[in-house]
Short mmCIF file of C-alpha atoms and ligand atoms in Angstrom, two decimals:
data_model
loop_
_atom_site.label_atom_id
_atom_site.label_comp_id
_atom_site.label_asym_id
_atom_site.label_seq_id
_atom_site.Cartn_x
_atom_site.Cartn_y
_atom_site.Cartn_z
CA MET A 2 9.25 -7.03 85.17
CA THR A 3 5.67 -6.28 83.04
CA GLU A 4 6.99 -6.41 79.69
CA THR A 5 6.39 -4.21 77.42
CA ASN A 6 6.53 -3.18 73.39
CA GLN A 7 9.56 -3.64 72.08
CA THR A 8 8.94 -0.29 69.30
CA PRO A 9 6.90 2.41 70.69
CA GLN A 10 4.12 3.32 68.79
CA HIS A 11 4.35 6.43 66.40
CA SER A 12 1.52 9.14 64.82
CA LEU A 13 1.92 11.79 62.29
CA VAL A 14 0.08 14.89 63.50
CA LEU A 15 -0.52 18.21 61.89
CA VAL A 16 -0.91 20.76 63.14
CA LYS A 17 -3.33 22.86 60.00
CA PRO A 18 -2.78 26.24 58.28
CA ASP A 19 -6.51 27.06 60.63
CA GLY A 20 -4.38 26.73 63.94
CA TYR A 21 -0.87 27.69 62.72
CA ARG A 22 -2.40 30.90 61.27
CA ARG A 23 -4.65 31.41 64.90
CA GLY A 24 -1.15 31.20 66.28
CA LEU A 25 -2.52 27.31 68.39
CA THR A 26 0.83 25.20 67.40
CA GLY A 27 1.86 25.41 70.68
CA GLU A 28 -1.83 24.41 72.61
CA VAL A 29 -1.82 20.71 70.47
CA LEU A 30 1.89 20.94 71.86
CA ARG A 31 0.68 21.44 75.25
CA ARG A 32 -2.07 18.86 74.70
CA ILE A 33 0.12 15.99 73.26
CA GLU A 34 2.87 16.43 76.00
CA ALA A 35 0.74 17.55 79.02
CA LYS A 36 -1.58 13.33 78.36
CA GLY A 37 1.93 12.58 77.95
CA TYR A 38 3.39 12.27 74.96
CA ARG A 39 6.17 12.96 73.82
CA LEU A 40 7.83 14.91 70.81
CA VAL A 41 10.41 13.32 67.69
CA ALA A 42 10.25 15.52 64.57
CA LEU A 43 8.66 18.75 64.75
CA SER A 44 8.88 21.41 61.02
CA ILE A 45 7.01 24.12 59.64
CA VAL A 46 6.35 23.79 56.89
CA GLU A 47 4.73 24.49 53.26
CA ALA A 48 2.93 21.31 51.74
CA THR A 49 3.70 19.99 48.52
CA GLN A 50 1.01 19.23 45.76
CA GLU A 51 2.83 15.45 45.69
CA GLN A 52 3.43 15.75 49.33
CA LEU A 53 -0.99 16.33 50.42
CA ALA A 54 -1.86 14.67 46.76
CA ALA A 55 -0.01 11.46 48.65
CA HIS A 56 -1.40 12.22 51.80
CA TYR A 57 -5.37 12.79 51.27
CA ALA A 58 -5.09 10.01 48.91
CA GLU A 59 -8.34 8.50 50.38
CA HIS A 60 -9.92 11.54 49.96
CA GLU A 61 -9.65 11.99 45.91
CA GLY A 62 -13.39 12.10 44.34
CA LYS A 63 -15.02 13.67 46.83
CA PRO A 64 -16.66 17.01 46.74
CA PHE A 65 -14.08 18.55 49.19
CA TYR A 66 -11.20 16.52 48.11
CA GLN A 67 -10.42 20.00 46.13
CA PRO A 68 -11.40 22.81 48.84
CA LEU A 69 -9.41 20.84 51.18
CA VAL A 70 -6.26 20.55 48.98
CA ASP A 71 -6.78 24.65 48.30
CA PHE A 72 -7.15 25.19 52.27
CA MET A 73 -4.01 22.94 53.33
CA SER A 74 -2.12 24.69 50.88
CA SER A 75 -3.04 27.55 52.19
CA GLY A 76 0.21 29.30 54.52
CA PRO A 77 2.30 26.95 56.35
CA LEU A 78 1.11 24.00 58.95
CA ALA A 79 2.87 21.75 62.00
CA ALA A 80 3.80 18.51 61.17
CA VAL A 81 4.53 16.45 63.69
CA ILE A 82 6.19 12.40 64.67
CA ILE A 83 4.84 12.24 67.69
CA GLU A 84 5.36 8.85 70.41
CA GLY A 85 4.02 6.29 72.89
CA ASP A 86 1.85 3.40 73.64
CA ALA A 87 -1.10 3.74 71.92
CA CYS A 88 -0.44 7.89 70.66
CA ILE A 89 -2.40 7.11 67.03
CA PRO A 90 -5.86 6.19 69.16
CA ALA A 91 -5.69 8.38 71.56
CA PHE A 92 -4.69 11.33 69.05
CA ARG A 93 -7.94 11.12 67.90
CA SER A 94 -9.04 11.08 71.22
CA LEU A 95 -7.57 13.86 71.41
CA ALA A 96 -8.49 15.74 68.57
CA GLY A 97 -12.50 14.67 67.75
CA ALA A 98 -15.09 13.87 65.69
CA THR A 99 -14.30 15.29 62.58
CA ASP A 100 -16.84 17.93 61.93
CA PRO A 101 -15.72 21.19 65.05
CA THR A 102 -19.63 21.31 65.38
CA ALA A 103 -20.20 17.93 66.46
CA ALA A 104 -16.41 17.54 68.27
CA ALA A 105 -16.66 17.44 72.06
CA PRO A 106 -15.92 20.41 74.30
CA GLY A 107 -12.62 18.74 76.53
CA THR A 108 -11.61 17.65 72.60
CA ILE A 109 -9.10 20.48 70.60
CA ARG A 110 -11.62 20.56 67.65
CA GLY A 111 -14.61 20.26 70.26
CA ASP A 112 -12.40 23.48 72.31
CA LEU A 113 -11.16 25.20 69.54
CA GLY A 114 -12.59 24.60 66.28
CA ARG A 115 -15.98 26.71 64.50
CA ASP A 116 -17.77 25.60 61.48
CA TRP A 117 -17.19 28.64 59.09
CA GLY A 118 -19.57 27.59 56.48
CA LEU A 119 -17.15 26.57 53.72
CA LYS A 120 -16.21 23.18 51.59
CA VAL A 121 -14.00 22.18 53.78
CA GLN A 122 -14.08 21.55 57.38
CA GLN A 123 -11.28 23.74 59.05
CA ASN A 124 -10.95 21.31 61.94
CA ILE A 125 -7.12 23.13 62.72
CA VAL A 126 -4.77 19.24 63.51
CA HIS A 127 -4.61 15.87 61.24
CA GLY A 128 -3.62 12.51 63.36
CA SER A 129 -3.53 9.43 61.24
CA ASP A 130 -6.23 6.99 61.84
CA SER A 131 -4.35 3.05 61.97
CA PRO A 132 -0.78 1.95 62.03
CA GLU A 133 -0.43 1.76 58.77
CA SER A 134 -1.60 5.19 58.12
CA ALA A 135 0.94 6.76 60.62
CA ALA A 136 3.78 4.79 58.19
CA ARG A 137 2.18 6.21 55.00
CA GLU A 138 1.99 9.87 56.23
CA ILE A 139 5.62 9.36 58.34
CA SER A 140 7.14 8.30 54.78
CA ILE A 141 5.19 11.95 52.91
CA TRP A 142 6.03 14.45 56.24
CA PHE A 143 9.24 12.92 57.83
CA PRO A 144 11.39 10.69 55.02
CA GLU A 145 13.77 10.29 57.50
CA HIS A 146 12.19 8.74 60.20
CA ALA A 147 10.40 6.57 57.42
CA GLU A 148 10.05 3.48 59.08
P1 DAT B 303 -10.38 13.34 59.42
O1 DAT B 303 -9.31 14.31 59.62
O2 DAT B 303 -10.87 13.08 61.63
O3 DAT B 303 -9.52 11.85 59.55
P2 DAT B 303 -11.40 12.68 57.33
O4 DAT B 303 -9.64 12.27 56.88
O5 DAT B 303 -12.86 11.72 56.63
O6 DAT B 303 -11.22 13.08 58.51
O7 DAT B 303 -11.02 13.21 55.92
C1 DAT B 303 -10.19 15.20 56.00
C2 DAT B 303 -10.64 16.33 56.66
O8 DAT B 303 -11.72 16.23 54.70
C3 DAT B 303 -11.55 16.63 57.57
O9 DAT B 303 -10.51 16.60 58.29
C4 DAT B 303 -12.65 16.91 57.53
C5 DAT B 303 -12.44 17.55 55.31
N1 DAT B 303 -13.34 16.63 55.49
C6 DAT B 303 -13.85 15.19 55.62
N2 DAT B 303 -15.56 15.69 55.30
C7 DAT B 303 -15.77 16.56 55.48
C8 DAT B 303 -16.79 16.87 54.45
N3 DAT B 303 -18.73 16.56 55.26
N4 DAT B 303 -17.81 18.18 54.33
C9 DAT B 303 -16.45 18.92 55.31
N5 DAT B 303 -14.95 18.63 55.25
C10 DAT B 303 -14.63 16.85 55.03
MG1 MG B 304 -8.35 10.50 58.19
#
């Protein structure tokens, strides 16, 4: 029998306030499930300043940091834990490039996003970029699921 990993990979996905406001949460979740990943936690929340400071600590001091925090505070978002082998790079691939203008057609950002001429790109989704980020971000948004 083929050996499988004992612990499936998890990634933290956010449908950002632009995606939630535009009614794209279901479309994002549909793409994740159609790809073959499982949703293991889902929550519609208004992010606290503490959550956003922790989530985006790596960007503090950059010119788009405050616009990013303000945007992420502009309304509800959907926080999701997804599960399955290689789901971290696979979701980054589904999401597409950070800049929605450059994001390839077929990706979430390429199909559903655009540049609105603002100080921060509103690009519909966030996805963890490494196992370390995923563990850190899951503890921010779902402390009850911390690994
Ligand atoms: P990603 O979300 O693709 O991991 P990131 O972590 O580098 O990208 O940046 C976080 C978010 O900040 C990103 O989704 C959109 C915004 N952003 C990043 N770089 C930007 C820039 N140069 N100008 C405007 N917004 C930017
Ligand atoms: Mg990032």
